[in-house]
Amino acid sequence: MIFWSSIQWMNKRHEPIPGCQSDKPRSFTGQGCSPEALRLKNYMQAQVPRNFRLLEELERGEKGIGDGTVSYGMDDADDIFMQSWTGTIIGPPNDKLEDYPILSQILPSFSQALFSSTVHEGRIYQLKLFCGKDYPDNPPSVRFQTRINMTCVNQETGAVEPSLFPMLANWQREYTMEDILTQLKKEMMSPQNRKLAQPPEGNEEARIDQKGLVLKCCIV
């Protein structure tokens, strides 16, 4: 019965909301909606049960996100509570002068040094996300498995500190795991993070989590 209800919900959520022009799933967009339809959408979103919401996120994750530099999926397909997830972030690339041909023509002596550069380019970071029973009303816990030096990450445990990461500190129910990963990728390009020295790639290290368990982690 629960499985059938889930199927019904997954089908129903793709039906257009009266007054909306968008063809995206209801819980991911409010664009193209009249004020009345947007209120209806927000009401319906607030009523989405936890597992149905996670099924939506799972479906979206399996289809692929954007340019493929951010991805996520469940750790155990048999986990009926859908708690443990693994996310992957490919470090953002550096801006290059050749990417802006018009600018290089106008200012041929324009310096490459003025473009944003980051030590994270090409690195692959793996994270663990844990969605508790109160998700999405409360945010998931987020922890880097891969060693990384960022201002919002605890260097001993790899945990993303909510007090230092505004998306978790000011969590809203419509935020998703995709939003978290995307925002963390943006944080890598922030002035305070893009130049920080990083642990060597390929080195395995032990890390103690908050429960005192040793976690083995490495850069893929």
mmCIF file of C-alpha atoms in Angstrom:
data_model
loop_
_atom_site.group_PDB
_atom_site.id
_atom_site.type_symbol
_atom_site.label_atom_id
_atom_site.label_comp_id
_atom_site.label_asym_id
_atom_site.label_seq_id
_atom_site.Cartn_x
_atom_site.Cartn_y
_atom_site.Cartn_z
ATOM 1 C CA MET A 1 0.000 0.000 0.000
ATOM 2 C CA ILE A 2 2.851 2.384 0.869
ATOM 3 C CA PHE A 3 4.616 1.564 -2.398
ATOM 4 C CA TRP A 4 1.422 2.169 -4.408
ATOM 5 C CA SER A 5 0.866 5.497 -2.644
ATOM 6 C CA SER A 6 4.424 6.489 -3.532
ATOM 7 C CA ILE A 7 3.836 5.676 -7.198
ATOM 8 C CA GLN A 8 0.613 7.684 -7.182
ATOM 9 C CA TRP A 9 2.413 10.674 -5.663
ATOM 10 C CA MET A 10 5.321 10.476 -8.092
ATOM 11 C CA ASN A 11 2.870 10.521 -10.980
ATOM 12 C CA LYS A 12 0.688 13.258 -9.520
ATOM 13 C CA ARG A 13 3.572 15.631 -8.856
ATOM 14 C CA HIS A 14 4.234 15.930 -12.590
ATOM 15 C CA GLU A 15 0.711 17.191 -13.254
ATOM 16 C CA PRO A 16 0.689 20.943 -13.965
ATOM 17 C CA ILE A 17 -0.577 23.236 -11.251
ATOM 18 C CA PRO A 18 -3.433 25.443 -12.499
ATOM 19 C CA GLY A 19 -2.011 28.906 -13.157
ATOM 20 C CA CYS A 20 1.581 27.710 -13.653
ATOM 21 C CA GLN A 21 3.541 27.538 -16.883
ATOM 22 C CA SER A 22 6.418 25.401 -15.620
ATOM 23 C CA ASP A 23 6.897 21.782 -16.645
ATOM 24 C CA LYS A 24 9.361 21.060 -13.829
ATOM 25 C CA PRO A 25 8.426 19.019 -10.720
ATOM 26 C CA ARG A 26 6.306 21.010 -8.320
ATOM 27 C CA SER A 27 8.686 21.071 -5.415
ATOM 28 C CA PHE A 28 11.620 22.462 -7.400
ATOM 29 C CA THR A 29 10.278 25.610 -9.032
ATOM 30 C CA GLY A 30 7.845 28.450 -8.563
ATOM 31 C CA GLN A 31 8.609 30.264 -11.792
ATOM 32 C CA GLY A 32 5.785 30.950 -14.211
ATOM 33 C CA CYS A 33 3.112 30.753 -11.510
ATOM 34 C CA SER A 34 0.466 33.307 -10.641
ATOM 35 C CA PRO A 35 0.436 34.442 -6.969
ATOM 36 C CA GLU A 36 -2.567 32.200 -6.259
ATOM 37 C CA ALA A 37 -0.924 29.213 -7.928
ATOM 38 C CA LEU A 38 2.325 29.870 -6.080
ATOM 39 C CA ARG A 39 0.499 29.832 -2.750
ATOM 40 C CA LEU A 40 -1.106 26.534 -3.768
ATOM 41 C CA LYS A 41 2.288 25.153 -4.769
ATOM 42 C CA ASN A 42 3.857 26.189 -1.451
ATOM 43 C CA TYR A 43 0.951 24.620 0.438
ATOM 44 C CA MET A 44 1.300 21.359 -1.485
ATOM 45 C CA GLN A 45 5.063 21.378 -0.987
ATOM 46 C CA ALA A 46 4.623 21.795 2.759
ATOM 47 C CA GLN A 47 2.432 18.694 2.767
ATOM 48 C CA VAL A 48 4.910 16.438 0.928
ATOM 49 C CA PRO A 49 5.753 13.528 3.256
ATOM 50 C CA ARG A 50 9.423 12.908 3.958
ATOM 51 C CA ASN A 51 9.816 9.729 1.902
ATOM 52 C CA PHE A 52 7.953 11.169 -1.088
ATOM 53 C CA ARG A 53 10.242 14.189 -1.025
ATOM 54 C CA LEU A 54 13.302 11.928 -0.925
ATOM 55 C CA LEU A 55 11.916 9.863 -3.799
ATOM 56 C CA GLU A 56 11.724 13.070 -5.811
ATOM 57 C CA GLU A 57 15.330 13.886 -4.993
ATOM 58 C CA LEU A 58 16.433 10.337 -5.813
ATOM 59 C CA GLU A 59 14.711 10.498 -9.183
ATOM 60 C CA ARG A 60 16.346 13.830 -9.960
ATOM 61 C CA GLY A 61 19.759 12.588 -8.876
ATOM 62 C CA GLU A 62 19.486 9.500 -11.083
ATOM 63 C CA LYS A 63 18.655 11.636 -14.114
ATOM 64 C CA GLY A 64 21.775 13.739 -13.659
ATOM 65 C CA ILE A 65 22.261 17.308 -12.518
ATOM 66 C CA GLY A 66 23.341 20.183 -14.721
ATOM 67 C CA ASP A 67 26.808 19.802 -16.194
ATOM 68 C CA GLY A 68 27.606 16.663 -14.201
ATOM 69 C CA THR A 69 30.053 18.281 -11.786
ATOM 70 C CA VAL A 70 27.651 17.648 -8.888
ATOM 71 C CA SER A 71 25.908 14.321 -8.258
ATOM 72 C CA TYR A 72 24.372 12.289 -5.449
ATOM 73 C CA GLY A 73 22.633 8.993 -4.774
ATOM 74 C CA MET A 74 21.496 6.624 -2.041
ATOM 75 C CA ASP A 75 24.062 4.405 -0.335
ATOM 76 C CA ASP A 76 21.678 1.474 0.068
ATOM 77 C CA ALA A 77 18.775 0.929 -2.313
ATOM 78 C CA ASP A 78 17.137 -1.317 0.308
ATOM 79 C CA ASP A 79 17.108 1.378 2.990
ATOM 80 C CA ILE A 80 13.387 2.082 3.339
ATOM 81 C CA PHE A 81 14.129 5.158 5.472
ATOM 82 C CA MET A 82 16.363 6.644 2.740
ATOM 83 C CA GLN A 83 18.771 8.101 5.287
ATOM 84 C CA SER A 84 22.318 7.686 3.984
ATOM 85 C CA TRP A 85 23.455 9.377 0.761
ATOM 86 C CA THR A 86 26.739 9.960 -1.028
ATOM 87 C CA GLY A 87 27.435 13.160 -2.919
ATOM 88 C CA THR A 88 30.235 14.023 -5.327
ATOM 89 C CA ILE A 89 31.588 17.433 -6.278
ATOM 90 C CA ILE A 90 34.128 17.982 -9.043
ATOM 91 C CA GLY A 91 36.144 21.060 -8.157
ATOM 92 C CA PRO A 92 35.266 24.192 -10.153
ATOM 93 C CA PRO A 93 37.591 25.072 -13.056
ATOM 94 C CA ASN A 94 39.683 28.197 -13.307
ATOM 95 C CA ASP A 95 38.494 31.002 -15.563
ATOM 96 C CA LYS A 96 40.768 31.289 -18.589
ATOM 97 C CA LEU A 97 41.441 34.287 -20.803
ATOM 98 C CA GLU A 98 40.748 32.235 -23.937
ATOM 99 C CA ASP A 99 37.222 31.650 -22.655
ATOM 100 C CA TYR A 100 36.529 35.351 -23.293
ATOM 101 C CA PRO A 101 37.622 35.992 -26.926
ATOM 102 C CA ILE A 102 35.865 39.356 -27.178
ATOM 103 C CA LEU A 103 37.600 40.629 -24.048
ATOM 104 C CA SER A 104 40.993 39.418 -25.260
ATOM 105 C CA GLN A 105 40.474 41.290 -28.539
ATOM 106 C CA ILE A 106 39.564 44.527 -26.783
ATOM 107 C CA LEU A 107 42.383 44.231 -24.236
ATOM 108 C CA PRO A 108 45.096 42.060 -25.801
ATOM 109 C CA SER A 109 47.417 42.649 -22.855
ATOM 110 C CA PHE A 110 44.753 41.683 -20.328
ATOM 111 C CA SER A 111 46.436 39.627 -17.632
ATOM 112 C CA GLN A 112 45.393 36.049 -16.910
ATOM 113 C CA ALA A 113 46.237 36.752 -13.286
ATOM 114 C CA LEU A 114 43.128 38.930 -12.990
ATOM 115 C CA PHE A 115 40.880 35.948 -13.625
ATOM 116 C CA SER A 116 39.534 33.824 -10.792
ATOM 117 C CA SER A 117 41.706 30.816 -10.037
ATOM 118 C CA THR A 118 41.151 27.992 -7.584
ATOM 119 C CA VAL A 119 43.184 25.163 -6.097
ATOM 120 C CA HIS A 120 40.112 22.925 -6.388
ATOM 121 C CA GLU A 121 40.120 22.597 -10.177
ATOM 122 C CA GLY A 122 39.733 18.968 -11.276
ATOM 123 C CA ARG A 123 39.678 17.521 -7.762
ATOM 124 C CA ILE A 124 36.956 15.032 -6.896
ATOM 125 C CA TYR A 125 35.354 15.366 -3.475
ATOM 126 C CA GLN A 126 33.070 12.784 -1.897
ATOM 127 C CA LEU A 127 30.626 13.626 0.873
ATOM 128 C CA LYS A 128 28.178 11.808 3.114
ATOM 129 C CA LEU A 129 24.735 13.269 3.712
ATOM 130 C CA PHE A 130 22.448 11.864 6.395
ATOM 131 C CA CYS A 131 18.745 12.714 6.231
ATOM 132 C CA GLY A 132 17.181 12.224 9.642
ATOM 133 C CA LYS A 133 13.529 11.543 10.350
ATOM 134 C CA ASP A 134 12.792 15.296 10.454
ATOM 135 C CA TYR A 135 14.155 15.988 6.938
ATOM 136 C CA PRO A 136 13.327 18.212 5.036
ATOM 137 C CA ASP A 137 12.026 20.307 7.926
ATOM 138 C CA ASN A 138 15.586 20.221 9.247
ATOM 139 C CA PRO A 139 18.745 19.968 7.143
ATOM 140 C CA PRO A 140 20.738 16.778 6.659
ATOM 141 C CA SER A 141 24.117 16.388 8.297
ATOM 142 C CA VAL A 142 26.881 16.846 5.729
ATOM 143 C CA ARG A 143 30.424 15.504 6.015
ATOM 144 C CA PHE A 144 33.302 15.467 3.558
ATOM 145 C CA GLN A 145 34.879 12.036 3.220
ATOM 146 C CA THR A 146 37.612 13.499 1.073
ATOM 147 C CA ARG A 147 40.105 15.661 2.903
ATOM 148 C CA ILE A 148 39.523 19.320 2.093
ATOM 149 C CA ASN A 149 40.569 22.646 3.550
ATOM 150 C CA MET A 150 37.559 24.991 3.654
ATOM 151 C CA THR A 151 36.518 27.573 6.201
ATOM 152 C CA CYS A 152 33.142 25.893 6.798
ATOM 153 C CA VAL A 153 34.537 22.354 7.222
ATOM 154 C CA ASN A 154 35.780 20.847 10.481
ATOM 155 C CA GLN A 155 39.320 19.693 9.726
ATOM 156 C CA GLU A 156 39.172 16.746 12.144
ATOM 157 C CA THR A 157 35.785 15.271 11.259
ATOM 158 C CA GLY A 158 35.109 16.656 7.783
ATOM 159 C CA ALA A 159 31.708 17.878 8.970
ATOM 160 C CA VAL A 160 30.258 20.975 7.341
ATOM 161 C CA GLU A 161 29.618 23.319 10.267
ATOM 162 C CA PRO A 162 26.086 24.776 10.033
ATOM 163 C CA SER A 163 27.152 27.941 11.850
ATOM 164 C CA LEU A 164 29.737 28.589 9.110
ATOM 165 C CA PHE A 165 27.630 27.536 6.132
ATOM 166 C CA PRO A 166 24.605 29.844 5.677
ATOM 167 C CA MET A 167 22.493 27.343 3.721
ATOM 168 C CA LEU A 168 22.446 24.965 6.693
ATOM 169 C CA ALA A 169 22.245 27.758 9.266
ATOM 170 C CA ASN A 170 19.227 29.313 7.521
ATOM 171 C CA TRP A 171 17.690 26.092 6.238
ATOM 172 C CA GLN A 172 14.368 26.236 4.392
ATOM 173 C CA ARG A 173 12.162 23.272 3.634
ATOM 174 C CA GLU A 174 12.403 23.693 -0.130
ATOM 175 C CA TYR A 175 16.199 23.347 -0.102
ATOM 176 C CA THR A 176 17.533 20.035 -1.406
ATOM 177 C CA MET A 177 20.702 17.970 -1.278
ATOM 178 C CA GLU A 178 21.425 19.234 -4.777
ATOM 179 C CA ASP A 179 21.274 22.804 -3.457
ATOM 180 C CA ILE A 180 23.744 21.944 -0.688
ATOM 181 C CA LEU A 181 26.276 20.386 -3.055
ATOM 182 C CA THR A 182 25.934 23.219 -5.550
ATOM 183 C CA GLN A 183 26.433 25.840 -2.839
ATOM 184 C CA LEU A 184 29.482 24.026 -1.463
ATOM 185 C CA LYS A 185 30.965 24.076 -4.948
ATOM 186 C CA LYS A 186 30.374 27.837 -5.085
ATOM 187 C CA GLU A 187 32.037 28.194 -1.678
ATOM 188 C CA MET A 188 35.175 26.629 -3.144
ATOM 189 C CA MET A 189 35.401 29.674 -5.424
ATOM 190 C CA SER A 190 34.884 32.224 -2.648
ATOM 191 C CA PRO A 191 37.845 34.530 -1.866
ATOM 192 C CA GLN A 192 38.435 32.871 1.502
ATOM 193 C CA ASN A 193 38.545 29.323 0.080
ATOM 194 C CA ARG A 194 39.826 29.319 -3.482
ATOM 195 C CA LYS A 195 43.516 29.763 -2.563
ATOM 196 C CA LEU A 196 43.710 27.655 0.606
ATOM 197 C CA ALA A 197 46.403 24.979 0.504
ATOM 198 C CA GLN A 198 44.858 21.528 0.114
ATOM 199 C CA PRO A 199 45.954 18.071 1.295
ATOM 200 C CA PRO A 200 47.907 16.112 -1.335
ATOM 201 C CA GLU A 201 45.791 14.179 -3.791
ATOM 202 C CA GLY A 202 45.880 10.398 -3.524
ATOM 203 C CA ASN A 203 46.983 10.278 0.131
ATOM 204 C CA GLU A 204 44.833 8.203 2.482
ATOM 205 C CA GLU A 205 44.393 9.553 5.967
ATOM 206 C CA ALA A 206 42.450 8.600 9.080
ATOM 207 C CA ARG A 207 39.863 10.966 10.469
ATOM 208 C CA ILE A 208 37.947 10.823 13.737
ATOM 209 C CA ASP A 209 34.262 11.612 13.444
ATOM 210 C CA GLN A 210 32.061 13.092 16.145
ATOM 211 C CA LYS A 211 31.264 9.633 17.554
ATOM 212 C CA GLY A 212 34.932 8.734 17.869
ATOM 213 C CA LEU A 213 34.941 6.336 14.927
ATOM 214 C CA VAL A 214 37.947 6.236 12.630
ATOM 215 C CA LEU A 215 37.013 7.036 9.057
ATOM 216 C CA LYS A 216 39.332 6.215 6.198
ATOM 217 C CA CYS A 217 39.124 8.750 3.430
ATOM 218 C CA CYS A 218 41.033 9.732 0.345
ATOM 219 C CA ILE A 219 40.857 11.932 -2.719
ATOM 220 C CA VAL A 220 39.658 9.860 -5.652
#
